[in-house]
Tab-separated table of C-alpha atoms and ligand atoms in Angstrom:
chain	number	residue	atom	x	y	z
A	822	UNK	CA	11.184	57.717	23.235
A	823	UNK	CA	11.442	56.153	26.712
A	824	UNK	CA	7.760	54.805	25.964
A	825	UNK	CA	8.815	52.975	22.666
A	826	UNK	CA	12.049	51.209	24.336
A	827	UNK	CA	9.254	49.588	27.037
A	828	UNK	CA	6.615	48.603	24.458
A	829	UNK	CA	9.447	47.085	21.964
A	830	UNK	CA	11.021	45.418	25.586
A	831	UNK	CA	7.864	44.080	25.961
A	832	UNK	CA	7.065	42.898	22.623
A	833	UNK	CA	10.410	40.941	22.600
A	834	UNK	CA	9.759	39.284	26.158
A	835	UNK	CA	5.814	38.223	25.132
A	836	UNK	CA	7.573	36.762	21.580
A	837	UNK	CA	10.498	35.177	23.737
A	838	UNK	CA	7.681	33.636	25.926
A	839	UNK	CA	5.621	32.298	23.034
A	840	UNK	CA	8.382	30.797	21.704
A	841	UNK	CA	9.337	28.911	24.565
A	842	UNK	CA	5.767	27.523	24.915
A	843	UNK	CA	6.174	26.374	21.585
A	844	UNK	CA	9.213	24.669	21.981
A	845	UNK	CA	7.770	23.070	24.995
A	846	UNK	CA	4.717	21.675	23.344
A	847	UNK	CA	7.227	20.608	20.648
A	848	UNK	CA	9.258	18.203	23.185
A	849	UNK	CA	6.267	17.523	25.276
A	850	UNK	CA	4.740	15.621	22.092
A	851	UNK	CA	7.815	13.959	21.396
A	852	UNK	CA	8.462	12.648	24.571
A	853	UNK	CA	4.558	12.014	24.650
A	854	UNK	CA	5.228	9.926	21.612
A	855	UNK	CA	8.407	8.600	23.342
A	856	UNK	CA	6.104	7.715	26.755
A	857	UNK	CA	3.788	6.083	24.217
A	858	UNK	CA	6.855	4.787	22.528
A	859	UNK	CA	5.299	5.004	19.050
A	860	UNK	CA	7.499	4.003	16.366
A	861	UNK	CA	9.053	6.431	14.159
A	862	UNK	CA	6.900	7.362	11.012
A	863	UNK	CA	10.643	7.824	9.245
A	864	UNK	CA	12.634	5.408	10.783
A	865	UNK	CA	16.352	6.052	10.658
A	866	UNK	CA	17.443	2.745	9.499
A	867	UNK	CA	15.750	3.406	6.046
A	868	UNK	CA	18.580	3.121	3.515
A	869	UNK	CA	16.715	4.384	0.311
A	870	UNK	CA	17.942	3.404	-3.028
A	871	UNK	CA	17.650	-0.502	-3.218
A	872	UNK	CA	18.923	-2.711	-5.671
A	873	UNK	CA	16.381	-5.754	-5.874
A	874	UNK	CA	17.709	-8.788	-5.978
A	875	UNK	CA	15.743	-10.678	-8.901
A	876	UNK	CA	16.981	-14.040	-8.092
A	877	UNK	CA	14.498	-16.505	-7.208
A	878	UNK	CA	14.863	-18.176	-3.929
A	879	UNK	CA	13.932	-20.947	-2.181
A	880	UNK	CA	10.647	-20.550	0.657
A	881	UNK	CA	13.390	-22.333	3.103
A	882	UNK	CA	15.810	-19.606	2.371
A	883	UNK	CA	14.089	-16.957	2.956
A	884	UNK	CA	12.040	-18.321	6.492
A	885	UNK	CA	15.808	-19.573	7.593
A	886	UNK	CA	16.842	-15.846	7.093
A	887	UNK	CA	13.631	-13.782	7.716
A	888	UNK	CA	13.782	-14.510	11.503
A	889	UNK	CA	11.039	-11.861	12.699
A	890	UNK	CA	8.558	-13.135	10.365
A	891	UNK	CA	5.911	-14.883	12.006
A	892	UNK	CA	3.690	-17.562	11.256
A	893	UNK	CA	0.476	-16.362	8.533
A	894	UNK	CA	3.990	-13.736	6.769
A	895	UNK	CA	2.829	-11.721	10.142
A	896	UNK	CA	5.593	-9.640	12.109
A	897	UNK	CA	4.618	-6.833	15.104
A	898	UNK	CA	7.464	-4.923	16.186
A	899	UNK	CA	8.418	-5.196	19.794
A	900	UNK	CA	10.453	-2.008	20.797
A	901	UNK	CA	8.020	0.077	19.666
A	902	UNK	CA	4.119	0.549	19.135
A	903	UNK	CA	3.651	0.478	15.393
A	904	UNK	CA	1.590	3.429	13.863
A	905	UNK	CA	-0.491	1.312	11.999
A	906	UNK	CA	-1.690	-2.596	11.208
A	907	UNK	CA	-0.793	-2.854	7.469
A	908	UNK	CA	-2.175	-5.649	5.267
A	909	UNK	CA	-0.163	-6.136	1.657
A	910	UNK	CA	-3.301	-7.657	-0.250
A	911	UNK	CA	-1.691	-9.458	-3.734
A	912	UNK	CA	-3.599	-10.717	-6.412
A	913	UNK	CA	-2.269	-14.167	-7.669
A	914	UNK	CA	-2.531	-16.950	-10.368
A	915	UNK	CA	0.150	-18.864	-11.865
A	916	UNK	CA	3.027	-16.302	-10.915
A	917	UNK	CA	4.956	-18.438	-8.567
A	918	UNK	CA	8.797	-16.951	-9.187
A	919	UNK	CA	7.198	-14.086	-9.077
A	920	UNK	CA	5.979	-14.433	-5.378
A	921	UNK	CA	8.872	-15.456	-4.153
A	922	UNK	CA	11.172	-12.872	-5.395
A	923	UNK	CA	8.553	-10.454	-4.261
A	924	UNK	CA	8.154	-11.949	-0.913
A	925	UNK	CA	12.851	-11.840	-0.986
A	926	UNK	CA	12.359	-8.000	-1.283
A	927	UNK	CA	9.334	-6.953	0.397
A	928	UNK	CA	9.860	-8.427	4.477
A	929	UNK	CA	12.974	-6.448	4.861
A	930	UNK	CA	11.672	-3.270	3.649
A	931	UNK	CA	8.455	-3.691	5.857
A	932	UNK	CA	10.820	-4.973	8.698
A	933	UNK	CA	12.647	-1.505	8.447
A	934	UNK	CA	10.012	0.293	8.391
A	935	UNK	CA	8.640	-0.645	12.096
A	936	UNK	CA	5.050	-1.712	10.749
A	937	UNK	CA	2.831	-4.103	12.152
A	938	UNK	CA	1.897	-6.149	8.785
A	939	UNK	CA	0.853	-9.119	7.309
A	940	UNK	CA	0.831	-10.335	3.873
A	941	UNK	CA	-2.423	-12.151	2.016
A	942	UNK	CA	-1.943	-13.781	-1.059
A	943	UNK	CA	-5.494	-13.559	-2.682
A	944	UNK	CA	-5.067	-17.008	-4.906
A	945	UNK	CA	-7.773	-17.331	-7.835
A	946	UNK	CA	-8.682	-20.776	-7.429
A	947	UNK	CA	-10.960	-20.811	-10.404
A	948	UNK	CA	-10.406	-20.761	-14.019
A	949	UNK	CA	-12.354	-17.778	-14.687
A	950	UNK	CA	-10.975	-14.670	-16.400
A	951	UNK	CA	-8.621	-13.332	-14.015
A	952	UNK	CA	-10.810	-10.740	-11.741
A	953	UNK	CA	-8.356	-8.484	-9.814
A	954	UNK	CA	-11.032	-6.117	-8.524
A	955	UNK	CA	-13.178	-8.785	-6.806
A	956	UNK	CA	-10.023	-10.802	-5.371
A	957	UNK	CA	-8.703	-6.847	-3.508
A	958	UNK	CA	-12.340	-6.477	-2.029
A	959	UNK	CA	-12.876	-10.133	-0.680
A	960	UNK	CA	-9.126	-10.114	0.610
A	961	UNK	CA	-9.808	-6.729	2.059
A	962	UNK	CA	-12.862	-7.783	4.327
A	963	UNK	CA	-10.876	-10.804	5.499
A	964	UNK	CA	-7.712	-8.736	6.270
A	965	UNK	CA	-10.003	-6.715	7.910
A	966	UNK	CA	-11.185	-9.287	10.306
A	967	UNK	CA	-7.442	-9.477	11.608
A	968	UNK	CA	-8.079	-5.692	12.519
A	969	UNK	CA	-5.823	-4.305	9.960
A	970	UNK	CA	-6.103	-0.957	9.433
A	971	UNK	CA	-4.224	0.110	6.385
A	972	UNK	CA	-4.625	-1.913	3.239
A	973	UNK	CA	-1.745	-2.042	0.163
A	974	UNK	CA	-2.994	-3.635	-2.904
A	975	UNK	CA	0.048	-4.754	-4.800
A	976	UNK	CA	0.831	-6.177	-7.270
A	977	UNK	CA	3.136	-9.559	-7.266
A	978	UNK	CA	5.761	-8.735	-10.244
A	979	UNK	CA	6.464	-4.731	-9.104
A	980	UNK	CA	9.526	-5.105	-7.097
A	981	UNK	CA	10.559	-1.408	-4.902
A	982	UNK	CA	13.673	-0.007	-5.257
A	983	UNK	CA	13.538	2.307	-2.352
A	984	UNK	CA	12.860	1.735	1.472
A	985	UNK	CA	11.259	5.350	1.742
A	986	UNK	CA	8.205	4.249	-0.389
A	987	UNK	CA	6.157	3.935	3.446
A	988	UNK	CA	3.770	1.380	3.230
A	989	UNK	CA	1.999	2.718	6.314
A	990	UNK	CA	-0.717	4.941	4.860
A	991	UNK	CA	1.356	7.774	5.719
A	992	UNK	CA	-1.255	9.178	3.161
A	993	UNK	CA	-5.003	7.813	2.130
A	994	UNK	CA	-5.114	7.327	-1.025
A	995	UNK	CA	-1.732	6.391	-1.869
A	996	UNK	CA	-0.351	5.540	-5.384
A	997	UNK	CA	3.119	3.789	-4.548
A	998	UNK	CA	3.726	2.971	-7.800
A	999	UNK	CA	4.731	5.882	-9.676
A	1000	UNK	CA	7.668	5.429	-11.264
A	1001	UNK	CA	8.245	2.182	-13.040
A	1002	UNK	CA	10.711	0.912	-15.037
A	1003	UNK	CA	8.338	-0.315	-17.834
A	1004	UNK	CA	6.980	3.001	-17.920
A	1005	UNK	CA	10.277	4.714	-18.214
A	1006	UNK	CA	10.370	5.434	-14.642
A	1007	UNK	CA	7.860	8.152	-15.802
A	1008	UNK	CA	3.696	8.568	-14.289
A	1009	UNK	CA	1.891	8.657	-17.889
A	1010	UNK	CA	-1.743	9.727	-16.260
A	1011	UNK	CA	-1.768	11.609	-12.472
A	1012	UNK	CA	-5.347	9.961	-12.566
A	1013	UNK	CA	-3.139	6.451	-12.602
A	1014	UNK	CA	-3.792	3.742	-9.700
A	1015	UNK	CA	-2.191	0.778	-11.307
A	1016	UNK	CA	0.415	-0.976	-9.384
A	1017	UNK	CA	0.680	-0.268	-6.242
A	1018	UNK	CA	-1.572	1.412	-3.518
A	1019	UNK	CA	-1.890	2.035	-0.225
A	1020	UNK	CA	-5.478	2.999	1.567
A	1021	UNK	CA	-7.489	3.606	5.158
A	1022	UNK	CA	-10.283	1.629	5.715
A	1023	UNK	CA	-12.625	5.476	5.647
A	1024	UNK	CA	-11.741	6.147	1.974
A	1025	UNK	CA	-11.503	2.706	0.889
A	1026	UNK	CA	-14.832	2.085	2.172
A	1027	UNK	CA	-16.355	5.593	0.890
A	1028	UNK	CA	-15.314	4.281	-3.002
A	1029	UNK	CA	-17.107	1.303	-1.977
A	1030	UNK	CA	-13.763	-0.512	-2.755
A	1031	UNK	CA	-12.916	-1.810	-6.414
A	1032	UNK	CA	-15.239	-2.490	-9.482
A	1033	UNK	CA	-16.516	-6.486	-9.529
A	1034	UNK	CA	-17.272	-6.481	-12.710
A	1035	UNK	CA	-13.541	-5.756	-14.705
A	1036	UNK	CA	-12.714	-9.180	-15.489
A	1037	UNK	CA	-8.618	-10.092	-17.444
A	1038	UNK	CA	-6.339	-7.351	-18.270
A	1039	UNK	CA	-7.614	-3.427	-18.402
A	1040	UNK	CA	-10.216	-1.200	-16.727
A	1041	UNK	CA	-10.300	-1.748	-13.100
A	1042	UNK	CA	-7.713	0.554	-12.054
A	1043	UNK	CA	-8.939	3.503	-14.438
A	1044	UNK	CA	-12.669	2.885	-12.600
A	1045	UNK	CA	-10.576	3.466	-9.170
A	1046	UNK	CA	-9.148	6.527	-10.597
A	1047	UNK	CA	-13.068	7.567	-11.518
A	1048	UNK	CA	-14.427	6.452	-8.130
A	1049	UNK	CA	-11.782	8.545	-6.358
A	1050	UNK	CA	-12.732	11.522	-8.613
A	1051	UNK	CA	-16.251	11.337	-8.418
A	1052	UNK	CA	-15.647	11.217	-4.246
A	1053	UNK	CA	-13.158	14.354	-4.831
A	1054	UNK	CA	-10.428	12.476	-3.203
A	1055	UNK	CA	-6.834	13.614	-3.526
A	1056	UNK	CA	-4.497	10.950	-4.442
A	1057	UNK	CA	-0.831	11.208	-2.771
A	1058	UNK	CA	2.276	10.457	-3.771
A	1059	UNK	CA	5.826	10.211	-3.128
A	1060	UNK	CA	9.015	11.980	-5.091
A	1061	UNK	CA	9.355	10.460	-8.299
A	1062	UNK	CA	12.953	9.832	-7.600
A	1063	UNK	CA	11.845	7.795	-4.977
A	1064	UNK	CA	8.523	5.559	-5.725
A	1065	UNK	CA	10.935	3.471	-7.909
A	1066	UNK	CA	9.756	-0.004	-8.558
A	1067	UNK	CA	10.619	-2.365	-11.368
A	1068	UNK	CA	8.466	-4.769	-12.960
A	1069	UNK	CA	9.134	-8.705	-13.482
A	1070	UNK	CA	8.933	-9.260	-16.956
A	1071	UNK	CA	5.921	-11.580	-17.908
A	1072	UNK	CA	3.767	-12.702	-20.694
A	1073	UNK	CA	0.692	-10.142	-21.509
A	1074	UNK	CA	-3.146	-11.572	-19.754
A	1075	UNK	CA	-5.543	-11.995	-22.176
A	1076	UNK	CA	-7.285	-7.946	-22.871
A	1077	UNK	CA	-10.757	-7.114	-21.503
A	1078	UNK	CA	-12.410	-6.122	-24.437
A	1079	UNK	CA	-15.142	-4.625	-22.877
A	1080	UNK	CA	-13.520	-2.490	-20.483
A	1081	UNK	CA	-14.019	0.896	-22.806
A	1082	UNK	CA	-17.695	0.434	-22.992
A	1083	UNK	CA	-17.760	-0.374	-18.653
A	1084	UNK	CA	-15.942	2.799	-17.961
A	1085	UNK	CA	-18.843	5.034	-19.420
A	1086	UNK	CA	-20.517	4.768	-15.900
A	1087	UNK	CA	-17.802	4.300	-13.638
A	1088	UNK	CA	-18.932	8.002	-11.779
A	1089	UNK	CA	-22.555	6.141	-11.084
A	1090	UNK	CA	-22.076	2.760	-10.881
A	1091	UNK	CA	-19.715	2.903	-8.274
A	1092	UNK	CA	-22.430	3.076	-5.265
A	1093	UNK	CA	-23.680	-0.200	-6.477
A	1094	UNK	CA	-20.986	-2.156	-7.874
A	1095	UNK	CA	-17.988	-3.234	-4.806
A	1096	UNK	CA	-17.660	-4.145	-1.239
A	1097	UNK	CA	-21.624	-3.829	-0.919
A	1098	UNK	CA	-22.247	-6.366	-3.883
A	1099	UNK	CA	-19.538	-8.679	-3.265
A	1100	UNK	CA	-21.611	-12.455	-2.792
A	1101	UNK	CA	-18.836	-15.212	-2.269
A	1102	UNK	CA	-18.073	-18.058	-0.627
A	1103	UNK	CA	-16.050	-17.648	2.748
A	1104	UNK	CA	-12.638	-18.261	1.142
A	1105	UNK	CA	-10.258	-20.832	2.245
A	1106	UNK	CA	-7.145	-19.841	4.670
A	1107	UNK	CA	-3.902	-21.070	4.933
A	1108	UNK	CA	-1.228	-19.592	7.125
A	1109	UNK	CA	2.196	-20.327	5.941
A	1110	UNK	CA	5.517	-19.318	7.481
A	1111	UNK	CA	5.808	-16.229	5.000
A	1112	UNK	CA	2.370	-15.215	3.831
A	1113	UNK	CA	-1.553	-15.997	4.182
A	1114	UNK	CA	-3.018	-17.655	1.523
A	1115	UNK	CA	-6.375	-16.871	0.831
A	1116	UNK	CA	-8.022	-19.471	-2.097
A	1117	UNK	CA	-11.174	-17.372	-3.635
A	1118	UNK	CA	-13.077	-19.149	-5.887
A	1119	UNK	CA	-14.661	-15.733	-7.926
B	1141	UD2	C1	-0.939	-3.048	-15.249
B	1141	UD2	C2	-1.071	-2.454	-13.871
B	1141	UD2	C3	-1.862	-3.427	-13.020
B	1141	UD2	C4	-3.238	-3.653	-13.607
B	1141	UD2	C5	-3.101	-4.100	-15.071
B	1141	UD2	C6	-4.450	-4.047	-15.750
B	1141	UD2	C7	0.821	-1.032	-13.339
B	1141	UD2	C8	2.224	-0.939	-12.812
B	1141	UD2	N1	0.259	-2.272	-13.320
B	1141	UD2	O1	-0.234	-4.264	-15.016
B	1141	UD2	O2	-2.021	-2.898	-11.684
B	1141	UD2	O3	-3.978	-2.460	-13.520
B	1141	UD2	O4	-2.231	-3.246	-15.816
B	1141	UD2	O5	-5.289	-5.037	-15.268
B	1141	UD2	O6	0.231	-0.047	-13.740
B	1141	UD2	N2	-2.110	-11.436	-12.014
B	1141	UD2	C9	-1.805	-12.767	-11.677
B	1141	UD2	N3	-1.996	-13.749	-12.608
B	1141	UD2	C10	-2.466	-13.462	-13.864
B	1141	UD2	C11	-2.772	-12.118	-14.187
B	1141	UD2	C12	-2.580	-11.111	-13.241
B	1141	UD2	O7	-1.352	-13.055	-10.579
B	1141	UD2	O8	-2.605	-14.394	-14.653
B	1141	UD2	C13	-1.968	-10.396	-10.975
B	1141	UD2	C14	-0.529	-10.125	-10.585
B	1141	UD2	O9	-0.450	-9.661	-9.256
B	1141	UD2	C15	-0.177	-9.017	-11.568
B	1141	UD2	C16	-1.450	-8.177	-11.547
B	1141	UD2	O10	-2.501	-9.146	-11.456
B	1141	UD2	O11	0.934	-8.275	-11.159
B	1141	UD2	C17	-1.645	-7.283	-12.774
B	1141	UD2	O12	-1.590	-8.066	-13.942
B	1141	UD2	P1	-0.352	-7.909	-15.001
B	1141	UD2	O13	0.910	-7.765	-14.239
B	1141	UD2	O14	-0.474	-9.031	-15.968
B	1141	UD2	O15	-0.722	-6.534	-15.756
B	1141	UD2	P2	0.252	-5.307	-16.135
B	1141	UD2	O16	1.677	-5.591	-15.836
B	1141	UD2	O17	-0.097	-4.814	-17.470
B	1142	MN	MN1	2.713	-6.700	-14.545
């Protein structure tokens, strides 16, 4: 009897022990964080539900009010050591009011959110068919020149309507965009990338980035959902009651009839077919108040 009490004494006191280690580790990597004075990956000035505002606004409004933005739509924070360098890559032609109310939106939420970021706008400056895929993977080597390390390809009429979609690559890959309002607020396909996401430079570069070849509307996002399959890549996601976004209404882009018959070797072509057969001319760069402007000619 006496024999049990001391073994069952000294199972508590090793647990007890343990435990405290634990707990020690716990605050030693907080306040390692803290020494390092990393910001928060949650920050507690997130508010969640957002109500956009879809008004358009003037570029003067928004630099008069947007204080920390810098020069190039660039901002580091300065109490804290941000987690990661995020670029917000986004495709453009002809969608001015669309920008701008995007632009309205998006700084405070990425402001709140303690990232280091900069935003590209990756202008078509030809009149070719609209090519999406080729204007992410040109915009993502030059972002990647400024030593960004976390890319968000987004598009410029899907406005978020909660803080606590993190645009930090919490995750890699990242669909942001799974509930929109166009879409009932519902995910039709779990294989969906369109809209909205967020990837590190090791998976985006083991796809071999988006398709070249998926010119107009239709294609190029279901041969990212194929690349990421065929490279067994999980795809992450937030609560669907929280990766709310609502689109800008606009008129349809002309469809890419061919799309159906350039999906049939998405799984192969992907090796050749990206960031290692992208031949362009160095784009030109324009650093404005609240966003780079990249011109591409595709
Ligand atoms: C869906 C996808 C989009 C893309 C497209 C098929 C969602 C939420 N969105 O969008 O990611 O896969 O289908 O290609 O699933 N753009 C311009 N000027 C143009 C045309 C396009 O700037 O003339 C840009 C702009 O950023 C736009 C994006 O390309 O948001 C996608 O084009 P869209 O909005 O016309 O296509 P949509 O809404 O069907
Ligand atoms: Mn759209």
């Amino acid at each position: 009897m006496q024999t049990e009490r001391y073994i069952w004494a000294l199972y508590v006191t090793v647990l007890g022990l343990s435990f405290l280690v634990f707990c020690s580790n716990l605050t030693l990597l907080t306040s390692e964080q803290e020494d390092n004075n990393i910001c928060q990956k949650y920050p507690k000035n997130l508010v969640g539900t957002i109500y956009p505002n879809l008004t358009d606004t003037s570029y003067k409004d928004m630099e008069f009010r947007f204080t920390w933005v810098q020069t190039g739509g660039h901002h580091t924070p300065t109490r804290c050591k941000p987690r990661e360098r995020v670029a917000i890559l986004i495709p453009f032609r002809n969608r001015n009011n669309h920008l701008r109310i995007l632009l309205n939106n998006l700084h405070p939420i990425l402001y709140r959110q303690q990232l280091g970021y900069t935003i590209y706008i990756l202008k078509q400056a030809d009149e070719k068919p609209f090519n999406k895929g080729k204007l992410f993977n040109i915009g993502y080597l030059e972002a990647k020149k400024d030593n960004h390390t976390c890319f968000v390809f987004h598009d410029v009429d899907l406005i978020p309507e909660n803080d606590n979609i993190l645009y930090g690559c919490v995750r890699s890959p990242m669909h942001l965009s799974r509930a929109v309002n166009t879409l009932n607020y519902k995910l039709p396909d779990k294989r969906l990338l369109g809209g909205v996401t967020a990837w590190k430079t090791k998976e985006f570069e083991q796809v071999n980035g988006w398709s070249n070849l998926f010119v107009n509307w239709g294609g190029e996002d279901d041969d990212m959902s194929y690349r990421t399959i065929a490279n067994k890549l999980s795809i992450f996601r937030f609560r669907i009651s929280v990766a709310r976004y609502q689109m800008l209404k606009h008129r349809r882009t002309p469809v890419n009839t061919a799309r159906h018959r350039q999906l049939k070797d998405s799984y192969t072509r992907y090796k050749i077919d990206g960031l290692s057969s992208l031949v362009y001319q160095s784009p030109r760069t324009q650093r404005y108040r609240l966003f780079t402007m990249v011109s591409i000619d595709t």
